[in-house]
XYZ file of C-alpha atoms in Angstrom:
387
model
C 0.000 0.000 0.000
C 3.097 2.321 -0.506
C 5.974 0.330 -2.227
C 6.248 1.391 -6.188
C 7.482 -1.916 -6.524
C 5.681 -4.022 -4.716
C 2.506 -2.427 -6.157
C 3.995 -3.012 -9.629
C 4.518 -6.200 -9.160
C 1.012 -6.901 -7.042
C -0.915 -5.261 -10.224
C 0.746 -7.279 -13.183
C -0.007 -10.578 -10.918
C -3.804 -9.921 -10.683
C -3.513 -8.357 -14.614
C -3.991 -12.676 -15.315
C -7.090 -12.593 -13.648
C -10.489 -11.802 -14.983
C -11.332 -7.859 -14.252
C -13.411 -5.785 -15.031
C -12.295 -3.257 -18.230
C -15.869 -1.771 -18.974
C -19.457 -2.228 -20.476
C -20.488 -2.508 -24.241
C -22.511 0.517 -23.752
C -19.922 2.568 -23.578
C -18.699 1.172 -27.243
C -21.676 0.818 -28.935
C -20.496 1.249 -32.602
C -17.863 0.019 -35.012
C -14.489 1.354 -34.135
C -15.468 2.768 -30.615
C -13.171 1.959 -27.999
C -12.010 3.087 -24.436
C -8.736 3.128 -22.916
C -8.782 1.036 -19.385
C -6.184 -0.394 -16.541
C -4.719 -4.057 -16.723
C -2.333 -5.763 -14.496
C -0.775 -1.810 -13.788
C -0.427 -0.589 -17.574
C -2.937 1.198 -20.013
C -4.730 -1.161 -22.565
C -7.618 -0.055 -24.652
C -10.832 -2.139 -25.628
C -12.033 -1.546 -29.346
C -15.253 -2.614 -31.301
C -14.964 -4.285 -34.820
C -18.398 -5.030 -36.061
C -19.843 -7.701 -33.485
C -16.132 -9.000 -31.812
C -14.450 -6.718 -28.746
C -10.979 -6.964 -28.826
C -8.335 -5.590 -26.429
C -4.513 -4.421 -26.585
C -1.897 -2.890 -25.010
C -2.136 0.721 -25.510
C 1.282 1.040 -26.865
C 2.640 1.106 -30.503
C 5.562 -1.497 -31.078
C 7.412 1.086 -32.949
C 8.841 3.896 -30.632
C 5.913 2.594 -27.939
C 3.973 5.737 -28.066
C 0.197 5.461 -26.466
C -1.907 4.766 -28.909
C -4.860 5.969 -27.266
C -4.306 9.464 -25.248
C -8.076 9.734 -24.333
C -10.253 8.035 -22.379
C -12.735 7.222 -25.057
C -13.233 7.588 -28.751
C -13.712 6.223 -32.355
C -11.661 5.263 -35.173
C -8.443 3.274 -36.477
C -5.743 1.823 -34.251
C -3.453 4.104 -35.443
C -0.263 5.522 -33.645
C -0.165 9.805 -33.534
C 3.617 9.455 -33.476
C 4.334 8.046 -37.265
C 0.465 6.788 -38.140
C 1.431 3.191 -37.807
C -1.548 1.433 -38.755
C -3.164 -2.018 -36.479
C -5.624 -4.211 -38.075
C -8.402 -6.190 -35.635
C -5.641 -8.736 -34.748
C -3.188 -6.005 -33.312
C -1.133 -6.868 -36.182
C 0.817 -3.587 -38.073
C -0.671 -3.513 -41.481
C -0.087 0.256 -42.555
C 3.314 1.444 -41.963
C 4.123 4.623 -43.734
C 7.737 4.113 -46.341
C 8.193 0.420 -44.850
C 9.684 -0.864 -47.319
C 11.926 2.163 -47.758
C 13.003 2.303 -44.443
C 12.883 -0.742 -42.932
C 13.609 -3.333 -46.061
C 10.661 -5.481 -46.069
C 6.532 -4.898 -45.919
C 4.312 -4.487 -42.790
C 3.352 -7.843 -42.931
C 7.146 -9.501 -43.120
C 8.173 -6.674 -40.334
C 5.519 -8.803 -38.092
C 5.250 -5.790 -35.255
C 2.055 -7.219 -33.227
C 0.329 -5.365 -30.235
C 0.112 -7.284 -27.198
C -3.211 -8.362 -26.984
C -5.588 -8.579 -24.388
C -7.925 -11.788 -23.657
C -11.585 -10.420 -23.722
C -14.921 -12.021 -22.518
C -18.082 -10.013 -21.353
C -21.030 -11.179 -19.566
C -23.728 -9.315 -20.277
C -22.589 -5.768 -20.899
C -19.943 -6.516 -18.918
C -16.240 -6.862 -20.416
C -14.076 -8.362 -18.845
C -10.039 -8.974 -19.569
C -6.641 -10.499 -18.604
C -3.462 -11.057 -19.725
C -2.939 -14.808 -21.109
C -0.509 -16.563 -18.671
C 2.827 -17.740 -20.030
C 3.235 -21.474 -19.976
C 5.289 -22.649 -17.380
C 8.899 -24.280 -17.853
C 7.741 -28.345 -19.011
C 10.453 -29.575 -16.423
C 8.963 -27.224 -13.368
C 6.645 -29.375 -11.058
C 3.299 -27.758 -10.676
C 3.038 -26.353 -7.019
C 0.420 -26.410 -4.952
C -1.089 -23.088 -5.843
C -0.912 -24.063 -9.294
C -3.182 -27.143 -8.673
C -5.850 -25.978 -6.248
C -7.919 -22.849 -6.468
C -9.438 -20.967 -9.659
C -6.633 -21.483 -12.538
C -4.835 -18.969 -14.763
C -6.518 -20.627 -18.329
C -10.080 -20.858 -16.680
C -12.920 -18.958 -19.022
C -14.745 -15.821 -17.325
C -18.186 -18.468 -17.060
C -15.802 -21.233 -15.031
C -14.545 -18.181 -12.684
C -17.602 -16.057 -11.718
C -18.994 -19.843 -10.944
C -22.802 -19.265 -9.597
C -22.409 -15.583 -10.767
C -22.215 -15.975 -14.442
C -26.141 -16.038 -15.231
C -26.833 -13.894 -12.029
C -24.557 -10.748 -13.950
C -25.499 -12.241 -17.521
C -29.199 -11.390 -15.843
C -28.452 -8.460 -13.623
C -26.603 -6.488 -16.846
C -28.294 -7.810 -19.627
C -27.623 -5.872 -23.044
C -30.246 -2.906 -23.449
C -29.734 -1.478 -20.112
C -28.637 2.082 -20.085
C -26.641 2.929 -16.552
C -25.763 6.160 -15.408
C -22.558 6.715 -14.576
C -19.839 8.602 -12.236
C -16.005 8.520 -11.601
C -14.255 9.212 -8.838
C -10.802 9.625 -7.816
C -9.733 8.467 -4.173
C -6.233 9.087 -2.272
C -6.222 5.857 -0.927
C -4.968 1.949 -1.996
C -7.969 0.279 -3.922
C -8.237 -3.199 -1.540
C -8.530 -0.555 0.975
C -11.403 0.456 -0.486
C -12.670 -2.746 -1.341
C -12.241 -4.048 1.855
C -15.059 -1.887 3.641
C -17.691 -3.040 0.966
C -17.283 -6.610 2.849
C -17.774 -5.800 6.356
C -20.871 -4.888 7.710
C -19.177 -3.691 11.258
C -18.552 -0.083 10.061
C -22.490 0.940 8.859
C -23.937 2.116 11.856
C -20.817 4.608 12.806
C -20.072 5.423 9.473
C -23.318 5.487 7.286
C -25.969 6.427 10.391
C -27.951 8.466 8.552
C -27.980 6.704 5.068
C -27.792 2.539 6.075
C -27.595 2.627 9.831
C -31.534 3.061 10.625
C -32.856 1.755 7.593
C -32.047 -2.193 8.013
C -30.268 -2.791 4.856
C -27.586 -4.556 6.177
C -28.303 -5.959 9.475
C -25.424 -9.017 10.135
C -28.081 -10.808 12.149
C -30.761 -11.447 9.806
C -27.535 -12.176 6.164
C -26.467 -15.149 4.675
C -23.115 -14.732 3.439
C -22.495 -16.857 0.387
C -18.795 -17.442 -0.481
C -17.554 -18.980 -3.520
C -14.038 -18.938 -4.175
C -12.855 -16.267 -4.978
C -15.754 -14.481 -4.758
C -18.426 -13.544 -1.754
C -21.641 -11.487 -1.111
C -23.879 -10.790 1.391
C -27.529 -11.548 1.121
C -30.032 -9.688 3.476
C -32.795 -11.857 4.792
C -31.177 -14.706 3.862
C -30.722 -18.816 3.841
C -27.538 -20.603 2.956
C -28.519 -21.915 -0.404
C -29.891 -18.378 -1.900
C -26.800 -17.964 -4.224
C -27.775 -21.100 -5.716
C -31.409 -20.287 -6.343
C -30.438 -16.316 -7.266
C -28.333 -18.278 -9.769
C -31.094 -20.506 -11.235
C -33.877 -17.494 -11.159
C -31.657 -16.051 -13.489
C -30.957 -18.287 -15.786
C -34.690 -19.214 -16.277
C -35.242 -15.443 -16.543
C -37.790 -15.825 -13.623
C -35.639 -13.609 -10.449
C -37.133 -11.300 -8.725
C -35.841 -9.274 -5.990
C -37.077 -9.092 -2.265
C -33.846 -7.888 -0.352
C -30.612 -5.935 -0.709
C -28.261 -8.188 -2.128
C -24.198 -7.335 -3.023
C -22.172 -9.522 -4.693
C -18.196 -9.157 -4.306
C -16.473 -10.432 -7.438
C -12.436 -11.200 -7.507
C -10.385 -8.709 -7.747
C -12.193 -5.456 -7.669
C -15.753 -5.699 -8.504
C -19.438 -5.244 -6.849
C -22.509 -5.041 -7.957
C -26.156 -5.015 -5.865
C -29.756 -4.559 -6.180
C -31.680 -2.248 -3.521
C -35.129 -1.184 -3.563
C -35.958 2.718 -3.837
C -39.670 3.325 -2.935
C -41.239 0.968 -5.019
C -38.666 0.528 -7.846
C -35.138 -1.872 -7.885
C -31.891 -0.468 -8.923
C -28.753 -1.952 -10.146
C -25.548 -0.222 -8.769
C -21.980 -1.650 -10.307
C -18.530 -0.260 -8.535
C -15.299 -1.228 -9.813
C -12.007 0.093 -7.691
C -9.039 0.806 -10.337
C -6.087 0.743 -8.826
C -3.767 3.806 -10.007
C -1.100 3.982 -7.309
C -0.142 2.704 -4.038
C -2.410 5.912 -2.552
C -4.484 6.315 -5.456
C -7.502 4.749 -6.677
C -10.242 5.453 -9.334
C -13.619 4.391 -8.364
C -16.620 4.000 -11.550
C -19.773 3.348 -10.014
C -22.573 2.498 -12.898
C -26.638 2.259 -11.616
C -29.503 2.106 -13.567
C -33.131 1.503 -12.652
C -34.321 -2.288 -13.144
C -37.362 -3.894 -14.971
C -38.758 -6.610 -12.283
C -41.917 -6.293 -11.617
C -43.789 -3.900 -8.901
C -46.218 -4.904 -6.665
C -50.198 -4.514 -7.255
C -51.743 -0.796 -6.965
C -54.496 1.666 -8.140
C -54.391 3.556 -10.847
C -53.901 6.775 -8.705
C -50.719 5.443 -6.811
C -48.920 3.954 -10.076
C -49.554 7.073 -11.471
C -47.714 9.233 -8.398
C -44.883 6.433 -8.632
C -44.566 7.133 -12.611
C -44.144 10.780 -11.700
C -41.461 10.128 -8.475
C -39.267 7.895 -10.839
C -38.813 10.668 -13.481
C -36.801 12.116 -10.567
C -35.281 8.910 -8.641
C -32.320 8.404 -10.836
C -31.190 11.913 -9.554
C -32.190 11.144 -5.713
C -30.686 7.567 -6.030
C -26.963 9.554 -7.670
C -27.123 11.820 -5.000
C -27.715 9.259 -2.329
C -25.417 6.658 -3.282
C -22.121 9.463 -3.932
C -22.631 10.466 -0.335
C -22.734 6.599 1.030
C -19.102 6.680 -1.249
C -17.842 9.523 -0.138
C -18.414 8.530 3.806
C -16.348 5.386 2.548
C -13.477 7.325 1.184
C -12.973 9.181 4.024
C -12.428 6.386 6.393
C -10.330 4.636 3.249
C -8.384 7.792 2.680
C -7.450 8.184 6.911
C -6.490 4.601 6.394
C -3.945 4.971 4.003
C -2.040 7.345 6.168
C -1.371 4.824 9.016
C -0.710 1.951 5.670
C 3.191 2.343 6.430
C 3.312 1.811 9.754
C 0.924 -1.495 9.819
C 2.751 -4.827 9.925
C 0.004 -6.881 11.796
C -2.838 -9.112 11.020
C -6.265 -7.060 12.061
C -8.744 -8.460 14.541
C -11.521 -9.559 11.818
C -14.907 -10.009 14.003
C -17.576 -12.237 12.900
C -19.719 -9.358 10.384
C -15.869 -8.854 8.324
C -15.259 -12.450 7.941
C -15.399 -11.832 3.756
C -12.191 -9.512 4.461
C -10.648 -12.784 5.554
C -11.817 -14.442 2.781
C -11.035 -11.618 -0.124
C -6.705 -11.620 1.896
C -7.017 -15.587 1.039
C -8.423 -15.206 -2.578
C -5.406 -12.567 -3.120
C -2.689 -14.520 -1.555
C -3.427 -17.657 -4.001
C -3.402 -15.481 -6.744
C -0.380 -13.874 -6.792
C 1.281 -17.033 -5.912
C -0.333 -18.770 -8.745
C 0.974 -15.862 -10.592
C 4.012 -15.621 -13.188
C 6.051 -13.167 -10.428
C 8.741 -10.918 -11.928
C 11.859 -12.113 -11.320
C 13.134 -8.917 -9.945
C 10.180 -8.894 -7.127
C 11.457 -8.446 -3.447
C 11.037 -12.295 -2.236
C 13.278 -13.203 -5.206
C 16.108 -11.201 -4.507
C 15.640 -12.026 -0.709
């Protein structure tokens, strides 16, 4: 949480997990992309036609960024010396190639490094393939147990494939914010799975209003992901999960799920209506930390009323996605304060906290972490290889 280097080497380790780059919405037509964060460098995610591919945001030629924006539409095609990509990252238009470097673009082979992309939903996700492992190294044990480095985004969101395929199904359109935070992003992840901290942090906006009471929660855990389900029995996850994929869920209590590495999403009823709220923590720095948050008002169905009342709710939802916004920055920002006080003391911390009973998924998220940078291709300059 303030090493350079072990932060470096912490981000490309979870860049070969599944995480969260973006939603199709935001590239809804041919040639859109947007630039995101993998494993600690800057890819980008581009539309061609139906297929979402990713890369590396940097040109193999004099590695300029390709993409200096955050968003836009057009060509991969470097600003430097208008190198040219095609939809395989390969260099197709290089300007004077043969003049200048003796052969075509094609025999000059200059690839980007690409970017293995799945989505779920509207959902895309990404990761850096793994390199193969020396034939004459024995597999350790991290390498045989746990979620593995080649499984597909359906094998590692487990139960939570159909319920995100359901939750974010294409034709949604979320509203959207972006924050930036001064403090490490597990940090800030961490307080999402604990319910310990609501009533002295969030009294006026969760504390009185029952949302998250411990007593009265199943919390479901499947490796390497959690959640916390309010009213609920130990086999929920598995029903949520079968709801969805008959297209037949429908919500009665706040429900979060935590997805490995950086990823929530939950359902909460407003008044009468359900909303979907998405956060994903990108980490920037050691201290630093951008937070997207996406929400959007869901379809499920109401419950029975007169004409008069459905049409007063009609009129209050023209004015809930502002109330909800306003609502849920504040719950955030009451976060980040705690998150941002915590990073001060980060340096001085070298013990284990005292995890109570309601932050037991903190336990679990430090295991989930652990395996996966071990199961990870480490640099060999990181700190435990040097001694």
């Amino acid at each position: 949480m303030r090493d350079p280097e072990a932060f470096a080497n912490e981000q490309a380790a979870l860049g070969q997990t599944w995480t969260l780059l973006g939603l199709t919405t935001d590239i809804p037509n041919d040639n859109d992309w947007i630039r995101c964060s993998l494993g600690g460098v800057s890819v980008f995610v581009q539309r061609f036609g139906v297929s979402i591919k990713g890369f590396e945001n940097v040109c193999q030629h004099r590695f300029h960024p390709i993409r200096t924006s955050p968003r836009g539409s057009g060509l991969i095609r470097c600003a430097f010396h208008h190198w040219v990509y095609n939809q395989e990252g390969e260099a197709v238009g290089i300007p004077q190639c043969r003049n200048l470097f003796g052969v075509s673009p094609k025999e000059l082979g200059a690839k980007l490094r690409k970017v293995e992309i799945a989505t779920c939903g509207v959902l895309i996700f990404g990761r850096f393939p793994a390199q193969a492992p020396a034939k004459s190294a024995p597999a350790s044990a991290a390498d045989r147990s746990g979620p593995g480095l080649n499984e597909s985004l359906e094998e590692f969101l487990g139960e939570a494939w159909p319920i995100l395929k359901s939750l974010c199904r294409t034709g949604i359109r979320p509203s959207s914010t972006t924050l930036n935070v001064n403090a490490n992003w597990k940090l800030l992840f961490e307080i999402t799975l604990e319910e310990y901290h609501v009533h002295a942090v969030h009294p006026s906006n969760l504390g009185k209003r029952g949302y998250l009471d411990p007593e009265r929660a199943s919390y479901p855990r499947f490796e390497p992901h959690s959640g916390f389900f309010h009213n609920g029995q130990p086999d929920d996850l598995s029903t949520m999960a079968a709801s969805c994929r008959a297209n037949e869920y429908s919500p009665v209590d706040y429900r979060i799920l935590q997805i490995f590495p950086n990823f929530l999403i939950l359902h909460i009823q407003v008044l009468h209506s359900w909303y979907v709220v998405m956060t994903h923590y990108v980490p920037i720095a050691p201290d630093s930390t951008r937070v997207q948050s996406w929400f959007y008002q869901a379809s499920w169905q109401r419950p029975d009323a007169s004409w008069f009342r459905l049409l007063v709710q009609r009129w209050i939802e023209l004015w809930l996605p502002f109330i909800v916004g306003i609502h849920l920055k504040r719950i955030n920002q009451e976060d980040h304060v705690i998150c941002e006080a915590m990073q001060t003391t980060a340096g001085s911390v070298t013990e284990a906290p005292l995890l109570g009973l309601e932050e037991q998924r903190i336990g679990w998220f430090r295991e989930a972490y652990r395996d996966a940078l071990a199961r990870s291709n480490r640099p060999k300059n990181s700190k435990d290889d040097q001694g």
